[in-house]
Coordinates of C-alpha atoms and ligand atoms in Angstrom, one line a residue:
M1 CA 48.4 -9.1 -1.6
T2 CA 50.7 -10.0 1.2
T3 CA 54.0 -8.2 1.8
L4 CA 56.8 -9.9 3.6
R5 CA 59.0 -7.6 5.6
L6 CA 62.3 -9.1 6.9
L7 CA 63.7 -8.1 10.3
L8 CA 67.3 -9.2 11.0
G9 CA 68.5 -9.9 14.6
D10 CA 70.1 -6.5 14.8
Q11 CA 67.2 -4.6 13.5
L12 CA 65.1 -4.3 16.6
H13 CA 64.1 -0.6 16.1
D14 CA 60.5 -0.3 17.2
G15 CA 60.5 3.4 16.3
H16 CA 60.9 2.5 12.6
S17 CA 58.3 4.0 10.3
W18 CA 57.4 0.5 9.2
F19 CA 55.5 0.1 12.5
A20 CA 53.6 3.4 12.4
D21 CA 50.5 1.6 11.0
V22 CA 49.1 -1.8 11.6
D23 CA 48.4 -3.5 8.2
D24 CA 47.0 -7.0 8.0
R25 CA 48.5 -7.4 4.6
V26 CA 52.0 -7.1 6.0
V27 CA 53.8 -10.1 7.7
Y28 CA 57.0 -9.4 9.6
V29 CA 59.4 -12.3 9.4
M30 CA 62.1 -13.0 11.9
M31 CA 64.3 -16.1 12.1
E32 CA 67.0 -17.6 14.3
M33 CA 69.4 -19.4 11.9
R34 CA 72.5 -21.5 12.0
Q35 CA 73.6 -19.3 9.1
E36 CA 73.9 -16.5 11.6
T37 CA 75.2 -18.4 14.6
D38 CA 77.9 -20.3 12.6
Y39 CA 79.6 -17.8 10.3
V40 CA 82.1 -17.4 13.1
L41 CA 82.4 -19.1 16.5
H42 CA 80.3 -17.0 18.9
H43 CA 80.3 -16.4 22.6
A44 CA 77.3 -18.1 24.2
Q45 CA 76.0 -14.9 25.7
K46 CA 75.9 -13.2 22.3
V47 CA 73.7 -15.9 20.8
I48 CA 71.5 -16.0 23.8
A49 CA 71.2 -12.2 24.1
V50 CA 70.4 -11.7 20.4
F51 CA 67.8 -14.4 20.3
A52 CA 66.2 -13.3 23.6
A53 CA 65.9 -9.7 22.3
M54 CA 64.5 -10.9 19.0
R55 CA 61.8 -13.0 20.7
A56 CA 60.9 -10.1 23.0
F57 CA 60.7 -7.8 19.9
A58 CA 58.4 -10.2 18.1
D59 CA 56.1 -10.3 21.1
R60 CA 56.1 -6.5 21.3
L61 CA 55.1 -6.2 17.6
R62 CA 52.3 -8.8 18.1
A63 CA 51.1 -6.9 21.2
R64 CA 50.8 -3.8 19.0
G65 CA 48.6 -5.8 16.5
H66 CA 51.3 -6.6 13.8
R67 CA 51.4 -10.0 12.2
V68 CA 54.7 -11.8 12.9
H69 CA 56.0 -15.1 11.6
Y70 CA 58.9 -16.1 13.8
L71 CA 61.2 -19.1 13.2
R72 CA 62.9 -20.4 16.3
I73 CA 66.3 -22.1 16.1
G74 CA 64.8 -25.5 16.8
D75 CA 61.7 -25.3 14.5
R76 CA 61.3 -28.2 12.3
R77 CA 60.5 -26.1 9.2
N78 CA 63.6 -23.8 9.8
T79 CA 66.0 -24.4 6.9
Q80 CA 68.6 -22.5 8.9
D81 CA 69.5 -20.2 6.1
L82 CA 68.0 -16.9 4.9
E83 CA 67.2 -17.8 1.4
G84 CA 65.7 -21.2 2.1
N85 CA 63.5 -19.8 4.9
L86 CA 62.4 -16.8 2.8
R87 CA 61.4 -18.9 -0.2
A88 CA 59.4 -21.2 2.1
L89 CA 57.7 -18.2 3.7
F90 CA 56.9 -16.5 0.3
A91 CA 55.1 -19.7 -0.6
F92 CA 53.3 -20.1 2.7
H93 CA 52.0 -16.5 2.8
L94 CA 51.5 -16.3 -1.0
A95 CA 53.7 -13.2 -0.8
R96 CA 53.4 -10.7 -3.7
R97 CA 56.0 -8.2 -2.4
F98 CA 59.3 -8.4 -0.3
E99 CA 60.8 -5.6 1.7
Y100 CA 63.8 -5.5 3.9
Q101 CA 65.9 -3.0 5.9
A102 CA 69.4 -2.4 4.7
P103 CA 71.7 -4.8 6.6
D104 CA 74.7 -3.2 8.4
E105 CA 77.0 -6.0 7.4
W106 CA 78.3 -6.3 3.8
R107 CA 78.0 -10.1 4.0
L108 CA 74.2 -9.9 4.5
D109 CA 73.8 -6.9 2.3
D110 CA 75.4 -8.7 -0.6
Q111 CA 73.4 -11.9 0.0
L112 CA 70.1 -10.1 0.1
D113 CA 70.9 -8.0 -2.9
R114 CA 71.8 -11.1 -5.0
F115 CA 68.8 -13.0 -3.7
A116 CA 66.4 -10.1 -4.4
R117 CA 67.5 -10.1 -8.1
T118 CA 66.3 -13.7 -8.5
L119 CA 62.8 -13.0 -7.2
P120 CA 59.8 -12.7 -9.5
I121 CA 58.1 -10.2 -7.1
P122 CA 58.8 -6.5 -6.4
V123 CA 61.5 -5.9 -3.8
Q124 CA 62.2 -2.8 -1.8
R125 CA 65.2 -2.1 0.5
V126 CA 64.6 0.6 3.0
D127 CA 66.8 2.4 5.5
T128 CA 67.0 1.2 9.1
E129 CA 66.4 4.8 10.3
H130 CA 69.0 4.2 13.0
F131 CA 72.3 5.9 12.2
L132 CA 72.9 9.6 12.0
C133 CA 74.8 9.3 8.7
A134 CA 74.0 7.5 5.4
R135 CA 76.6 4.7 4.6
E136 CA 78.4 6.9 2.1
D137 CA 78.4 10.3 4.0
A138 CA 81.8 9.9 5.6
Q139 CA 83.4 8.9 2.3
T140 CA 81.8 11.9 0.6
F141 CA 83.0 14.2 3.4
F142 CA 86.6 13.0 3.2
G143 CA 86.7 12.6 -0.6
E144 CA 90.3 11.8 -1.6
G145 CA 91.6 13.4 1.6
R146 CA 93.0 11.6 4.7
W147 CA 90.5 10.1 7.1
L148 CA 90.7 11.9 10.5
L149 CA 88.2 11.4 13.3
E150 CA 88.6 14.9 14.7
R151 CA 87.6 16.6 11.4
F152 CA 84.6 14.3 10.9
Y153 CA 83.5 14.7 14.6
R154 CA 83.5 18.5 14.4
W155 CA 81.5 18.4 11.2
M156 CA 79.0 16.0 12.9
R157 CA 78.7 18.3 15.9
Q158 CA 77.8 21.2 13.6
R159 CA 75.6 19.2 11.3
H160 CA 73.6 17.7 14.1
R161 CA 73.7 20.7 16.4
V162 CA 75.2 18.8 19.3
L163 CA 77.1 20.8 22.0
V164 CA 77.5 23.8 19.7
D165 CA 76.1 27.4 20.1
A166 CA 74.0 29.3 17.7
R167 CA 77.1 30.2 15.6
G168 CA 78.3 26.6 15.4
R169 CA 81.1 27.1 18.0
P170 CA 81.7 24.4 20.6
V171 CA 80.0 24.8 23.9
G172 CA 82.6 25.3 26.6
G173 CA 85.0 26.8 24.1
R174 CA 86.8 23.6 23.1
W175 CA 85.9 20.8 20.7
N176 CA 87.8 18.1 22.6
Y177 CA 88.5 17.4 26.3
D178 CA 90.5 14.3 25.6
E179 CA 93.5 15.5 27.7
E180 CA 91.4 15.6 30.8
N181 CA 90.2 12.1 30.2
R182 CA 93.3 10.1 31.0
S183 CA 93.3 9.4 34.7
A184 CA 94.0 6.0 36.3
W185 CA 91.4 4.8 38.8
K186 CA 92.6 4.1 42.4
G187 CA 89.3 3.0 43.9
V188 CA 87.7 6.4 44.3
P189 CA 85.0 7.2 43.5
P190 CA 83.7 3.6 44.0
E191 CA 82.4 1.8 41.1
P192 CA 78.5 2.1 41.3
P193 CA 76.5 -1.2 41.7
D194 CA 75.4 -2.9 38.5
A195 CA 71.7 -2.2 38.3
R196 CA 71.0 -4.2 35.1
V197 CA 68.1 -6.6 35.2
R198 CA 69.2 -10.2 34.9
H199 CA 67.2 -12.8 33.1
D200 CA 67.0 -16.6 33.3
H201 CA 67.4 -17.8 29.8
T202 CA 68.0 -21.5 30.7
A203 CA 65.2 -22.7 28.5
L204 CA 66.5 -20.7 25.5
W205 CA 70.0 -21.9 26.1
Q206 CA 68.8 -25.5 26.0
E207 CA 67.1 -24.9 22.7
I208 CA 70.3 -23.4 21.3
R209 CA 72.3 -26.3 22.4
A210 CA 69.8 -28.9 21.2
A211 CA 70.0 -27.2 17.8
G212 CA 73.7 -28.1 17.8
V213 CA 75.0 -24.5 17.8
R214 CA 78.7 -24.4 18.9
T215 CA 79.7 -21.6 21.2
F216 CA 82.4 -20.7 23.7
G217 CA 82.6 -18.5 26.8
E218 CA 80.5 -18.5 30.0
P219 CA 76.8 -18.6 29.0
C220 CA 75.5 -17.2 32.3
A221 CA 72.1 -18.5 31.1
A222 CA 70.5 -18.3 34.5
R223 CA 71.4 -14.6 35.1
L224 CA 72.2 -12.9 31.8
P225 CA 72.5 -9.1 32.3
W226 CA 72.0 -7.9 28.7
P227 CA 68.7 -6.0 28.0
R228 CA 66.0 -8.0 26.4
D229 CA 63.9 -5.1 25.3
R230 CA 63.8 -1.3 24.8
D231 CA 62.3 -0.6 28.2
E232 CA 65.3 -2.3 29.9
A233 CA 67.8 -0.6 27.6
L234 CA 66.2 2.8 28.5
A235 CA 66.5 1.9 32.2
D236 CA 70.2 1.1 31.6
L237 CA 70.7 4.4 29.8
R238 CA 69.1 6.3 32.7
D239 CA 71.2 4.5 35.3
F240 CA 74.4 5.2 33.3
V241 CA 73.6 8.9 33.0
A242 CA 72.8 9.3 36.7
N243 CA 75.6 7.2 38.2
R244 CA 78.5 6.7 35.8
L245 CA 78.5 9.5 33.2
P246 CA 79.8 12.1 35.6
F247 CA 83.0 10.1 35.9
F248 CA 83.1 8.6 32.3
G249 CA 85.5 11.1 30.9
T250 CA 88.0 11.1 33.7
F251 CA 88.4 7.3 33.9
Q252 CA 87.6 6.5 30.3
D253 CA 91.0 4.9 29.7
A254 CA 91.5 3.4 33.2
M255 CA 91.7 -0.3 33.8
H256 CA 91.5 -2.3 37.1
G257 CA 91.5 -6.0 37.9
D258 CA 88.7 -5.7 40.5
A259 CA 86.5 -3.3 38.7
T260 CA 85.7 -4.6 35.3
R261 CA 83.1 -2.0 34.2
L262 CA 84.2 1.2 35.9
F263 CA 82.3 4.1 34.4
H264 CA 81.5 2.6 31.0
S265 CA 77.9 2.6 29.7
L266 CA 77.6 -1.0 28.5
L267 CA 75.1 0.3 26.0
S268 CA 76.9 -1.0 22.8
F269 CA 74.7 -4.1 22.6
A270 CA 71.4 -2.2 22.9
L271 CA 72.7 0.4 20.4
N272 CA 73.9 -2.2 17.9
V273 CA 70.8 -4.3 17.9
K274 CA 68.9 -0.9 17.7
L275 CA 67.0 -1.1 20.9
L276 CA 68.4 2.4 21.5
S277 CA 69.0 5.1 18.9
P278 CA 72.3 7.0 18.9
R279 CA 70.4 10.3 18.9
E280 CA 68.5 9.5 22.1
V281 CA 71.7 8.3 23.9
I282 CA 73.5 11.5 22.9
D283 CA 70.5 13.7 23.9
A284 CA 70.4 12.0 27.3
A285 CA 74.0 12.9 27.9
V286 CA 73.7 16.5 26.6
Q287 CA 70.5 17.0 28.7
A288 CA 72.5 15.9 31.8
F289 CA 75.1 18.5 31.0
A290 CA 72.4 21.2 30.4
D291 CA 70.9 20.4 33.8
G292 CA 74.3 20.7 35.5
R293 CA 74.4 16.9 36.4
V294 CA 77.6 16.3 34.5
G295 CA 80.6 18.4 33.5
I296 CA 81.5 19.3 29.9
A297 CA 84.5 16.9 29.8
A298 CA 82.5 13.9 30.7
C299 CA 79.6 14.8 28.4
E300 CA 81.8 15.7 25.4
G301 CA 84.0 12.6 25.9
F302 CA 80.9 10.3 25.8
V303 CA 79.3 12.2 22.9
R304 CA 82.5 11.8 20.9
Q305 CA 82.3 8.0 21.1
I306 CA 78.8 7.9 19.6
L307 CA 78.5 10.9 17.4
G308 CA 82.1 10.6 16.4
W309 CA 83.7 7.2 16.6
R310 CA 80.6 5.0 16.0
E311 CA 79.5 6.9 12.9
Y312 CA 83.1 7.3 11.7
V313 CA 84.0 3.6 11.7
R314 CA 80.7 2.7 10.0
G315 CA 81.4 5.2 7.2
Y316 CA 84.9 3.8 7.0
Y317 CA 83.6 0.2 6.8
W318 CA 81.4 1.0 3.8
S319 CA 84.2 2.8 2.1
V320 CA 86.6 -0.2 2.2
M321 CA 84.3 -3.2 1.8
P322 CA 84.5 -5.8 0.4
G323 CA 87.9 -7.3 0.8
Y324 CA 89.0 -5.3 3.9
A325 CA 89.1 -8.4 6.1
D326 CA 92.0 -9.7 4.1
R327 CA 94.2 -6.7 4.6
N328 CA 97.5 -7.5 6.4
A329 CA 99.9 -4.7 5.8
F330 CA 102.7 -6.1 8.0
G331 CA 102.2 -9.7 6.7
H332 CA 101.7 -11.0 10.2
A333 CA 101.0 -14.7 10.4
T334 CA 101.5 -16.0 13.9
P335 CA 98.5 -18.1 15.0
L336 CA 96.4 -17.0 17.9
P337 CA 97.7 -18.6 21.1
A338 CA 95.3 -21.1 22.7
W339 CA 95.1 -19.0 25.8
F340 CA 92.9 -16.5 24.0
W341 CA 90.2 -19.0 24.6
T342 CA 90.9 -19.6 28.2
G343 CA 92.7 -16.5 29.6
D344 CA 95.3 -18.9 30.9
T345 CA 98.5 -16.8 30.7
R346 CA 100.8 -15.4 33.4
M347 CA 100.7 -11.9 31.9
Q348 CA 98.2 -10.3 34.3
C349 CA 96.9 -7.6 31.9
L350 CA 96.0 -10.2 29.3
R351 CA 94.8 -12.7 31.8
S352 CA 92.4 -10.2 33.4
S353 CA 91.2 -8.7 30.0
L354 CA 90.7 -12.1 28.4
R355 CA 89.0 -13.7 31.4
Q356 CA 86.7 -10.7 31.5
S357 CA 85.9 -11.1 27.8
L358 CA 85.2 -14.8 28.2
D359 CA 83.1 -14.4 31.4
H360 CA 81.1 -11.3 30.4
A361 CA 81.4 -11.1 26.6
H362 CA 82.6 -7.6 27.1
A363 CA 85.8 -5.7 27.8
H364 CA 86.0 -2.0 27.5
H365 CA 87.8 0.0 24.8
I366 CA 91.2 0.3 26.3
Q367 CA 91.4 -3.4 27.2
R368 CA 90.4 -4.2 23.6
L369 CA 92.8 -1.7 22.1
M370 CA 95.8 -1.4 24.5
V371 CA 96.0 -4.8 26.1
I372 CA 94.6 -7.5 23.8
G373 CA 95.1 -5.7 20.4
N374 CA 98.4 -4.2 21.5
F375 CA 99.8 -7.6 22.4
A376 CA 98.5 -9.2 19.1
L377 CA 100.1 -6.5 17.0
L378 CA 103.4 -6.6 18.8
A379 CA 103.5 -10.4 18.7
G380 CA 102.7 -10.4 15.0
I381 CA 99.4 -12.4 15.3
D382 CA 97.5 -13.0 12.1
P383 CA 95.0 -10.1 11.9
H384 CA 92.3 -12.2 10.3
A385 CA 92.4 -14.8 13.1
L386 CA 92.2 -11.9 15.6
H387 CA 89.3 -10.3 13.7
Q388 CA 87.4 -13.6 13.9
W389 CA 88.1 -13.8 17.6
Y390 CA 86.9 -10.3 18.3
L391 CA 83.8 -10.8 16.1
G392 CA 82.9 -13.9 18.1
V393 CA 83.7 -12.9 21.6
Y394 CA 82.1 -9.5 22.2
I395 CA 78.4 -9.1 22.8
D396 CA 78.4 -5.9 20.6
A397 CA 80.4 -7.4 17.8
F398 CA 78.9 -6.9 14.4
E399 CA 81.2 -6.7 11.4
W400 CA 80.5 -3.1 10.5
V401 CA 81.9 -1.9 13.8
E402 CA 84.2 -4.7 14.8
L403 CA 86.2 -5.0 11.6
P404 CA 87.4 -1.4 11.3
N405 CA 88.2 -1.3 15.0
T406 CA 90.2 -4.5 14.9
L407 CA 91.9 -4.5 11.6
G408 CA 92.2 -0.7 11.1
L409 CA 92.5 0.9 14.5
S410 CA 94.0 -1.9 16.5
Q411 CA 96.2 -3.9 14.0
Y412 CA 97.2 -1.2 11.5
A413 CA 96.5 -3.9 8.9
D414 CA 95.3 -1.4 6.4
G415 CA 98.7 0.3 6.5
G416 CA 97.5 3.3 8.4
R417 CA 94.4 4.5 6.6
L418 CA 92.3 4.5 9.7
A419 CA 94.9 5.0 12.5
S420 CA 97.5 7.6 12.1
K421 CA 100.0 5.4 14.0
P422 CA 100.0 1.9 15.5
Y423 CA 98.3 1.8 18.9
V424 CA 101.1 0.0 20.8
S425 CA 102.8 0.5 24.1
S426 CA 105.3 -1.2 26.3
S427 CA 104.6 -1.9 30.0
G428 CA 104.8 1.8 30.9
Y429 CA 101.3 2.6 29.6
M430 CA 99.9 -0.5 31.3
H431 CA 101.4 0.5 34.6
R432 CA 100.2 4.1 34.4
M433 CA 96.6 3.2 33.5
S434 CA 96.0 0.0 35.5
D435 CA 96.8 -2.0 38.6
Y436 CA 97.7 -5.1 36.5
C437 CA 101.5 -4.8 36.7
G438 CA 101.6 -5.0 40.5
R439 CA 99.9 -8.4 40.3
C440 CA 101.9 -9.8 37.5
A441 CA 104.4 -12.7 37.4
Y442 CA 106.6 -10.6 35.0
D443 CA 108.7 -7.6 35.9
R444 CA 107.6 -4.4 34.1
R445 CA 111.0 -2.7 34.7
K446 CA 113.0 -5.4 32.8
H447 CA 113.4 -5.8 29.1
S448 CA 115.4 -8.8 28.1
T449 CA 115.6 -11.2 31.0
A450 CA 113.4 -14.3 31.3
D451 CA 111.2 -12.6 33.9
A452 CA 110.9 -9.3 31.9
C453 CA 107.4 -8.1 30.9
P454 CA 107.0 -9.5 27.3
F455 CA 105.5 -6.2 26.1
N456 CA 108.9 -4.4 26.5
A457 CA 111.0 -6.5 24.2
L458 CA 108.1 -7.0 21.8
Y459 CA 107.6 -3.3 21.6
W460 CA 111.1 -2.3 20.6
D461 CA 111.4 -5.4 18.3
F462 CA 108.2 -4.3 16.6
F463 CA 109.6 -0.8 15.7
A464 CA 112.9 -2.3 14.7
R465 CA 111.2 -4.9 12.4
H466 CA 108.9 -2.4 10.8
R467 CA 111.4 0.5 10.4
A468 CA 111.0 0.7 6.6
A469 CA 107.2 1.1 6.9
L470 CA 107.0 3.3 9.9
A471 CA 110.1 5.5 10.4
A472 CA 108.9 8.2 8.1
N473 CA 105.7 8.8 10.0
P474 CA 106.1 12.2 11.8
R475 CA 104.2 10.9 14.8
L476 CA 106.8 8.2 15.3
R477 CA 109.9 10.3 15.1
P478 CA 110.4 10.4 18.9
T479 CA 110.0 6.7 19.1
Y480 CA 112.6 6.1 16.4
R481 CA 115.0 8.5 18.1
Q482 CA 114.6 6.5 21.3
L483 CA 115.1 3.3 19.4
D484 CA 118.4 4.7 17.9
H485 CA 119.6 5.4 21.5
K486 CA 118.8 1.8 22.4
Q487 CA 121.0 0.2 19.8
P488 CA 123.5 -1.3 22.2
D489 CA 120.7 -3.1 24.0
M490 CA 118.9 -4.2 20.8
P491 CA 120.6 -7.6 20.2
A492 CA 119.5 -8.8 23.6
I493 CA 116.0 -7.3 23.2
R494 CA 115.5 -8.8 19.8
A495 CA 116.7 -12.2 21.0
R496 CA 114.2 -12.0 23.8
A497 CA 111.4 -11.0 21.4
A498 CA 112.2 -13.9 19.1
D499 CA 112.2 -16.3 22.0
L500 CA 108.8 -14.9 23.2
V501 CA 107.2 -15.4 19.8
A502 CA 108.6 -18.9 19.6
R503 CA 107.1 -19.7 23.1
L504 CA 103.9 -17.8 22.8
E505 CA 101.8 -20.6 24.1
D506 CA 103.8 -20.7 27.3
L507 CA 103.5 -17.1 28.3
Ligands
FAD601 P1 81.5 3.1 26.3 O1 82.9 3.2 26.7 O2 80.5 3.4 27.4 O3 81.3 4.1 25.1 C1 79.9 4.5 24.7 C2 79.6 4.0 23.3 O4 80.4 4.6 22.3 C3 79.7 2.5 23.0 O5 78.6 1.9 23.5 C4 79.8 2.5 21.5 O6 78.6 2.5 20.9 C5 80.5 3.8 21.2 N1 81.9 3.6 20.9 C6 83.0 3.8 21.7 N2 84.1 3.6 21.0 C7 83.8 3.2 19.8 C8 84.6 2.8 18.7 N3 85.9 2.7 18.6 N4 83.9 2.4 17.6 C9 82.5 2.4 17.6 N5 81.8 2.8 18.6 C10 82.4 3.2 19.7 N6 82.4 -1.6 19.6 C11 81.3 -2.3 19.2 O7 80.2 -1.7 19.4 N7 81.4 -3.5 18.6 C12 82.6 -4.1 18.4 O8 82.6 -5.2 17.9 C13 83.7 -3.4 18.8 N8 85.0 -4.0 18.6 C14 86.1 -3.4 18.9 C15 87.3 -4.0 18.7 C16 88.5 -3.3 19.0 C17 89.8 -3.9 18.7 C18 88.4 -2.0 19.6 C19 89.7 -1.3 20.0 C20 87.2 -1.4 19.9 C21 86.0 -2.1 19.5 N9 84.7 -1.5 19.8 C22 83.6 -2.2 19.4 C23 84.6 -0.2 20.3 C24 84.5 -0.1 21.9 O9 85.5 -0.8 22.5 C25 83.1 -0.6 22.3 O10 82.1 0.1 21.6 C26 82.9 -0.4 23.8 O11 83.9 -1.0 24.6 C27 81.5 -0.9 24.2 O12 81.3 -0.8 25.6 P2 80.4 0.4 26.2 O13 79.1 0.3 25.6 O14 80.5 0.3 27.7 O15 81.2 1.7 25.7

């Protein structure tokens, strides 16, 4: 009686109860597949990092005595799709039972669900034992009401007893220290050295290329810094807590052309492939606060990202799927400019953020939201094309977390169900939070001249274009009052915006 247990590439959780006992009747199957490399054009580092972590995970299981059947991307018997491989493996192992962990992406969940119904053997789907919430918890919490991160986050703090006292009140007296977390970074304190272990994945990269997988971005195959296994991910967590977490809150929204990482954790890849659990990451930050190694604002700011945002967007994803990827509330249809794939634009903020994304498969939250996403929304870029770009480019991009962030939070494509107002800004925000404007070919103070920062005209044009949809939003009343005062300048501003959109490729 052999049971086949499927492990997907983002299910590398070795604390899962599946692995508590070694059982010779169980075969774990893992597979590198074109189905998974090709559903969107991926950054090379993402394909390499996921396959490298999968291979290391398989070795780890074998070392603990488990049976593992691993299909490499170049294996002759690899059919390159989930169902073909599974059917062949069922026959090979004479499997009498099939078990799998619930996929985090609707696409795979649906595929496995439909596939399972065709099988003549018993099938069981189990939890990944990773997240702090079940898929439907956030939807149950909000019911018919409006989705608001802050409400959900406070509930999660109390439910999971994180930074609350015995009576459920917030430690430090406040739930949220966001207002203290908005400083620009001027070089002090210095960015700590990057202590991540780098791996030579040249051989793996050659296998990927030989299999015909198309990718983009810098592969960095000879010195890839993404963790391969849990031990490395834990070392990255310890290094972050010791050296960056103390400043995380203060500079959370800061951007700098020479300091790409600043005080961010870079733990999203390890979290999303489940090398780390959210609970242990939160506990490490809370322990550092309890020991007096970090202040409450830094600790709370970081905890909010994982206990709050990460669980919140996942709950949102499951409440809106399927069909969410087609949402386009503003009807935006402008194609993605070619420079999204090269970073070759004279706008320094975009040049810097895009190049960083293409070189490192990573950009931090404010670059994703307030530079790249901001520009795309103001310029009326097709949100679906943008979603595919984000899904492909970032090392941590899996649809359950990428899609709500891109379509909902960043592009307002769901008409404001996730974000209470569009996250857009003119050059003022960029200038306040970064050093980009000082190095830019465009002038941040100008609006409608040929050398004016494109964000300025596009910003006011956006609010003018979408007045019918947005003017009644109470959070946007001050913006519309300002726009009304600008009426004499608007013809020139709108002409400049139209010209910018027409010449998008040349910016
Ligand atoms: P840190 O700044 O150190 O934050 C710590 C952790 O908090 C992250 O590792 C992440 O797990 C979590 N977190 C923070 N913000 C969010 C958020 N908004 N949603 C979910 N988790 C969050 N994150 C992804 O993991 N995958 C994505 O594909 C992704 N796409 C995004 C697309 C857009 C348009 C935007 C605005 C944000 C996106 N994010 C995504 C959220 C966030 O930008 C990344 O989690 C973060 O930049 C990862 O880097 P880090 O580990 O250094 O994060």
